Coordinates of C-alpha atoms and ligand atoms in Angstrom, one line a residue:
M1 CA 2.7 -14.0 -5.2
L2 CA -0.2 -11.7 -4.1
R3 CA -1.9 -12.6 -0.8
L4 CA -5.7 -12.2 -0.2
G5 CA -6.7 -11.9 3.4
L6 CA -10.3 -12.0 4.5
D7 CA -11.5 -11.0 7.9
V8 CA -15.0 -12.3 8.7
G9 CA -16.9 -10.3 11.3
G10 CA -20.4 -10.3 12.7
T11 CA -21.5 -7.5 10.4
K12 CA -18.8 -7.1 7.8
V13 CA -16.3 -9.0 5.8
E14 CA -13.1 -7.1 5.0
G15 CA -10.8 -8.2 2.2
V16 CA -7.3 -7.0 1.4
V17 CA -4.8 -8.0 -1.2
V18 CA -1.2 -7.5 -0.2
N19 CA 1.8 -7.6 -2.7
E20 CA 5.3 -9.0 -2.2
M21 CA 6.4 -5.7 -0.6
N22 CA 3.6 -6.1 2.0
K23 CA 1.7 -3.1 0.5
V24 CA -2.0 -3.3 0.4
I25 CA -3.1 -3.0 -3.3
F26 CA -6.8 -3.8 -2.8
Q27 CA -9.2 -3.2 0.1
K28 CA -12.9 -3.4 0.4
R29 CA -15.6 -4.3 2.9
I30 CA -18.9 -6.0 2.2
P31 CA -21.8 -6.9 4.6
T32 CA -21.7 -10.3 6.2
L33 CA -24.8 -12.2 4.9
K34 CA -25.7 -14.9 7.4
A35 CA -29.3 -15.9 7.1
S36 CA -28.0 -19.3 6.2
Y37 CA -24.7 -21.0 5.5
G38 CA -25.5 -21.2 1.8
E39 CA -26.1 -17.5 1.7
F40 CA -22.8 -16.8 3.6
L41 CA -20.9 -19.1 1.2
D42 CA -22.3 -17.6 -2.0
N43 CA -21.7 -14.0 -0.7
L44 CA -18.0 -14.8 0.1
L45 CA -17.4 -16.6 -3.2
S46 CA -18.8 -13.7 -5.2
F47 CA -16.6 -11.3 -3.2
I48 CA -13.5 -13.4 -4.0
M49 CA -14.5 -13.5 -7.7
E50 CA -14.9 -9.8 -7.7
I51 CA -11.4 -9.4 -6.2
K52 CA -10.0 -11.8 -8.8
V53 CA -11.3 -9.5 -11.5
A54 CA -10.1 -6.4 -9.8
V55 CA -6.5 -7.4 -9.3
N56 CA -6.2 -9.6 -12.4
A57 CA -3.5 -11.9 -10.9
P58 CA -3.3 -15.1 -8.9
F59 CA -3.3 -14.8 -5.1
S60 CA -3.2 -17.1 -2.1
I61 CA -6.2 -17.0 0.3
G62 CA -6.3 -16.8 4.1
I63 CA -9.4 -16.2 6.2
G64 CA -9.7 -15.1 9.8
L65 CA -13.0 -15.5 11.7
P66 CA -14.3 -15.3 15.2
G67 CA -14.3 -19.0 15.9
A68 CA -12.0 -22.1 15.6
I69 CA -11.7 -25.1 13.3
D70 CA -12.1 -28.3 15.2
P71 CA -8.9 -30.2 14.5
T72 CA -10.6 -33.6 14.5
T73 CA -13.5 -32.8 12.1
G74 CA -12.3 -29.7 10.2
K75 CA -15.6 -28.1 11.0
I76 CA -16.0 -24.6 12.5
K77 CA -16.9 -24.3 16.2
N78 CA -17.2 -21.5 18.8
C79 CA -18.1 -19.0 16.1
N80 CA -20.3 -16.1 16.9
C81 CA -21.4 -16.0 13.3
L82 CA -23.6 -18.9 14.1
V83 CA -24.5 -20.2 10.7
L84 CA -20.8 -21.2 10.2
N85 CA -20.7 -23.6 13.1
G86 CA -20.6 -27.3 12.1
H87 CA -19.6 -26.5 8.5
D88 CA -16.3 -27.3 6.7
L89 CA -15.9 -23.8 5.2
K90 CA -12.2 -24.5 4.2
H91 CA -13.2 -27.6 2.2
D92 CA -16.3 -26.0 0.6
L93 CA -14.3 -22.9 -0.5
A94 CA -11.4 -25.0 -1.8
V95 CA -13.7 -27.1 -4.0
A96 CA -15.6 -24.1 -5.3
L97 CA -12.4 -22.1 -6.1
D98 CA -10.2 -25.0 -7.0
Q99 CA -7.4 -23.7 -4.8
A100 CA -6.3 -24.2 -1.1
V101 CA -7.8 -21.9 1.5
F102 CA -6.4 -21.4 5.0
I103 CA -8.6 -20.4 8.0
A104 CA -7.7 -19.4 11.6
N105 CA -9.2 -17.7 14.6
D106 CA -9.2 -13.9 14.2
A107 CA -7.1 -13.3 17.4
D108 CA -4.6 -15.8 16.0
C109 CA -4.5 -13.8 12.8
F110 CA -3.9 -10.6 14.8
A111 CA -1.0 -12.3 16.6
L112 CA 0.4 -13.6 13.3
S113 CA 0.2 -10.2 11.6
E114 CA 2.1 -8.5 14.4
A115 CA 4.7 -11.3 14.5
M116 CA 5.3 -11.3 10.8
D117 CA 5.9 -7.7 10.0
G118 CA 4.3 -5.7 12.9
A119 CA 5.3 -4.8 16.4
G120 CA 6.7 -8.2 17.2
A121 CA 8.5 -8.8 13.9
E122 CA 12.0 -8.9 15.6
E123 CA 10.9 -11.2 18.4
K124 CA 10.9 -15.0 18.7
T125 CA 7.8 -15.6 20.8
V126 CA 4.9 -13.2 20.4
F127 CA 1.7 -13.2 22.5
G128 CA -1.0 -11.2 20.8
V129 CA -3.8 -9.9 23.0
I130 CA -7.0 -8.2 21.8
I131 CA -8.8 -6.1 24.4
G132 CA -11.9 -5.0 22.5
T133 CA -15.5 -6.3 22.6
G134 CA -14.0 -9.5 24.0
C135 CA -10.6 -10.6 25.0
G136 CA -8.8 -12.9 22.6
G137 CA -5.2 -14.1 22.3
G138 CA -2.8 -16.0 20.1
V139 CA 0.7 -17.3 20.3
V140 CA 3.3 -17.2 17.5
V141 CA 6.7 -18.9 17.9
N142 CA 9.3 -18.4 15.2
K143 CA 6.6 -16.9 13.0
Q144 CA 4.4 -20.0 13.3
L145 CA 1.0 -19.9 15.0
L146 CA 0.8 -22.3 18.0
S147 CA -2.1 -24.6 17.6
G148 CA -3.1 -27.7 19.7
P149 CA -5.7 -30.5 19.9
N150 CA -8.4 -28.2 21.1
A151 CA -7.7 -25.2 18.8
I152 CA -7.7 -22.9 21.8
A153 CA -4.1 -21.8 22.2
G154 CA -4.0 -18.3 23.6
E155 CA -7.6 -18.2 24.8
W156 CA -6.6 -16.9 28.1
G157 CA -9.6 -14.6 28.3
H158 CA -11.7 -17.4 29.7
N159 CA -9.4 -18.3 32.5
T160 CA -10.8 -17.1 35.8
L161 CA -9.0 -13.9 36.8
P162 CA -5.9 -15.0 38.8
G163 CA -6.2 -14.0 42.4
Y164 CA -9.8 -13.0 42.1
H165 CA -11.6 -12.7 45.4
A166 CA -15.2 -11.8 46.0
S167 CA -14.5 -8.5 47.8
E168 CA -12.8 -6.9 44.9
D169 CA -14.6 -4.5 42.6
G170 CA -18.2 -5.5 43.1
V171 CA -20.2 -8.7 42.5
S172 CA -19.5 -12.0 40.7
Q173 CA -19.5 -11.5 36.9
P174 CA -21.1 -14.4 34.9
C175 CA -19.5 -14.9 31.5
Y176 CA -21.2 -16.2 28.3
C177 CA -18.8 -19.2 28.4
G178 CA -20.6 -20.6 31.4
K179 CA -18.1 -19.7 34.0
S180 CA -17.8 -16.6 36.2
N181 CA -15.1 -13.9 36.7
C182 CA -13.2 -14.7 33.5
V183 CA -10.3 -12.4 32.6
E184 CA -12.5 -11.1 29.7
K185 CA -15.0 -9.7 32.2
F186 CA -12.4 -7.4 33.7
I187 CA -10.0 -6.4 31.0
S188 CA -11.9 -6.4 27.6
G189 CA -13.1 -3.0 26.6
T190 CA -16.6 -4.2 27.2
G191 CA -15.8 -5.6 30.7
F192 CA -13.9 -2.5 31.7
T193 CA -16.7 -0.1 30.6
E194 CA -19.6 -2.1 31.9
R195 CA -18.2 -2.8 35.3
F196 CA -17.7 1.0 35.8
N197 CA -21.0 2.1 34.4
N198 CA -23.1 -0.6 36.2
R199 CA -21.5 0.2 39.5
L200 CA -22.0 4.0 39.2
G201 CA -25.1 4.1 37.0
C202 CA -23.5 6.1 34.2
S203 CA -22.7 5.5 30.5
L204 CA -19.2 6.6 29.9
T205 CA -16.9 5.2 27.2
A206 CA -13.6 3.5 28.0
A207 CA -11.7 6.5 26.7
E208 CA -13.8 8.9 28.9
I209 CA -13.2 6.7 32.0
I210 CA -9.5 6.7 31.4
A211 CA -9.4 10.5 30.7
A212 CA -11.3 11.0 34.0
A213 CA -8.7 8.8 35.8
E214 CA -5.9 10.8 34.3
L215 CA -7.5 14.0 35.7
G216 CA -7.7 12.4 39.2
D217 CA -11.4 11.5 39.5
S218 CA -11.3 9.1 42.4
E219 CA -13.9 6.6 41.1
A220 CA -12.4 6.5 37.7
L221 CA -8.8 6.3 39.1
G222 CA -9.8 3.5 41.4
H223 CA -11.4 1.6 38.6
Y224 CA -8.4 2.2 36.3
R225 CA -6.0 1.0 38.9
H226 CA -8.0 -2.1 39.5
F227 CA -8.0 -2.8 35.7
I228 CA -4.2 -2.4 35.5
D229 CA -3.8 -4.7 38.5
A230 CA -6.2 -7.4 37.1
F231 CA -4.5 -7.1 33.6
A232 CA -1.1 -7.6 35.3
R233 CA -2.3 -10.6 37.2
S234 CA -3.7 -12.2 34.1
L235 CA -0.6 -11.5 32.0
A236 CA 1.8 -12.7 34.7
S237 CA 0.1 -16.1 34.4
V238 CA 0.9 -16.1 30.6
I239 CA 4.5 -14.9 31.2
N240 CA 5.1 -17.6 33.8
T241 CA 3.8 -20.2 31.3
I242 CA 5.3 -19.3 27.9
D243 CA 7.6 -16.4 28.7
P244 CA 7.0 -14.5 25.5
H245 CA 9.6 -12.0 24.3
V246 CA 6.9 -9.5 23.5
I247 CA 3.2 -9.0 24.3
V248 CA 1.4 -7.0 21.6
L249 CA -1.9 -5.3 22.5
G250 CA -4.7 -4.6 20.0
G251 CA -8.4 -3.8 20.1
G252 CA -10.1 -0.5 21.1
L253 CA -8.9 -0.4 24.7
S254 CA -5.2 -0.9 23.6
N255 CA -5.3 2.7 22.3
A256 CA -5.1 4.0 25.9
E257 CA -1.4 5.2 26.1
S258 CA -1.4 5.1 29.9
I259 CA -1.5 1.3 29.7
Y260 CA 2.0 1.1 28.3
R261 CA 3.2 3.3 31.2
D262 CA 1.5 1.6 34.0
L263 CA 1.1 -2.1 33.0
P264 CA 4.8 -3.1 32.9
V265 CA 5.3 -1.8 36.4
A266 CA 2.3 -3.8 37.7
V267 CA 3.2 -7.0 35.8
S268 CA 6.6 -7.1 37.4
R269 CA 5.0 -7.4 40.8
Y270 CA 3.4 -10.7 39.9
V271 CA 5.9 -12.5 37.5
F272 CA 8.0 -15.2 39.0
S273 CA 11.2 -13.3 38.3
E274 CA 13.1 -10.5 40.1
H275 CA 12.9 -8.5 36.9
C276 CA 10.4 -8.7 34.1
C277 CA 12.0 -8.1 30.7
T278 CA 8.9 -8.8 28.7
K279 CA 8.1 -6.0 26.3
I280 CA 4.5 -4.8 26.2
V281 CA 3.7 -2.8 23.1
K282 CA 0.9 -1.5 21.0
A283 CA 0.0 -3.2 17.7
A284 CA 1.6 -1.7 14.6
Y285 CA -1.4 -2.3 12.3
G286 CA -4.3 -1.5 14.7
D287 CA -7.6 -2.7 13.3
S288 CA -6.0 -3.9 10.1
S289 CA -4.0 -6.6 11.9
G290 CA -6.6 -9.3 11.7
V291 CA -7.0 -9.1 7.9
R292 CA -3.3 -8.7 7.3
G293 CA -2.7 -11.7 9.5
A294 CA -5.2 -13.8 7.6
S295 CA -3.3 -13.0 4.4
W296 CA -0.1 -14.5 6.0
L297 CA -1.8 -17.9 6.8
P298 CA -0.9 -19.6 3.5
A299 CA 2.8 -18.5 3.7
M300 CA 3.0 -19.8 7.3
H301 CA 1.7 -23.2 6.2
S302 CA 4.0 -23.4 3.2
A303 CA 7.0 -22.5 5.4
K304 CA 6.4 -25.6 7.7
Ligands
LIG401 ZN1 -15.7 -16.8 30.0

């Protein structure tokens, strides 16, 4: 059966239809309309109807979005597309379309995509990490997403950076979640870039900072080394807890090749093991992993 995956973002909704050979046969992006929940729902339904006409065959439906479904109420929470919060989108779509719809957090979809047929396809336990605008994560064991009573499995980005002390790399960093010095404030693309630019009064991109570090610029190199060390400390806490076979990195900052050279060495200093055998690899599907993972959600549920 064909699989429709939808990736809901703050500005765009991406849809792909994937066939039985895991080949994308339809792909399109539309603007996210979010003046009200009703407008969002109508826009999404008309997009799905358009896709039905285009592919002219039945498909399953999975949706990834930047939030979570409250396991007790079925309603969306923690979503930065605010009009969705408090609504049972899964139910409303299922009624309107007369078919089951599956929804998960977008970082979970990323992890599922890489575990199903991406960089972690051969591994039992996959920890997927997005280091982009924010810092998300998801855990897949035996090709099943781990989910718990709070719907926050893998949300390590809002742990306080392990080993943080006030003397390292500037001042305390308040986070939108209400705490300070979260992992996200150090290792997301936004955190990495803002910390450097705020300290030095410049406006470089993450790629420019890393390129400067590779050329030996002392400020950039110091910042990059601190980033690697902070990343290693935060990943070591994950490895010590769930011991994943592979950690797959996605998001804009994951494109920095030097991370795959330097991070494993740094992680091994903090893990509770003489040797750290955990693989750290780049995502196979890059920016497409979220929408591909969404398309896998129905298959994951039917396999349970
Ligand atoms: Zn936070």
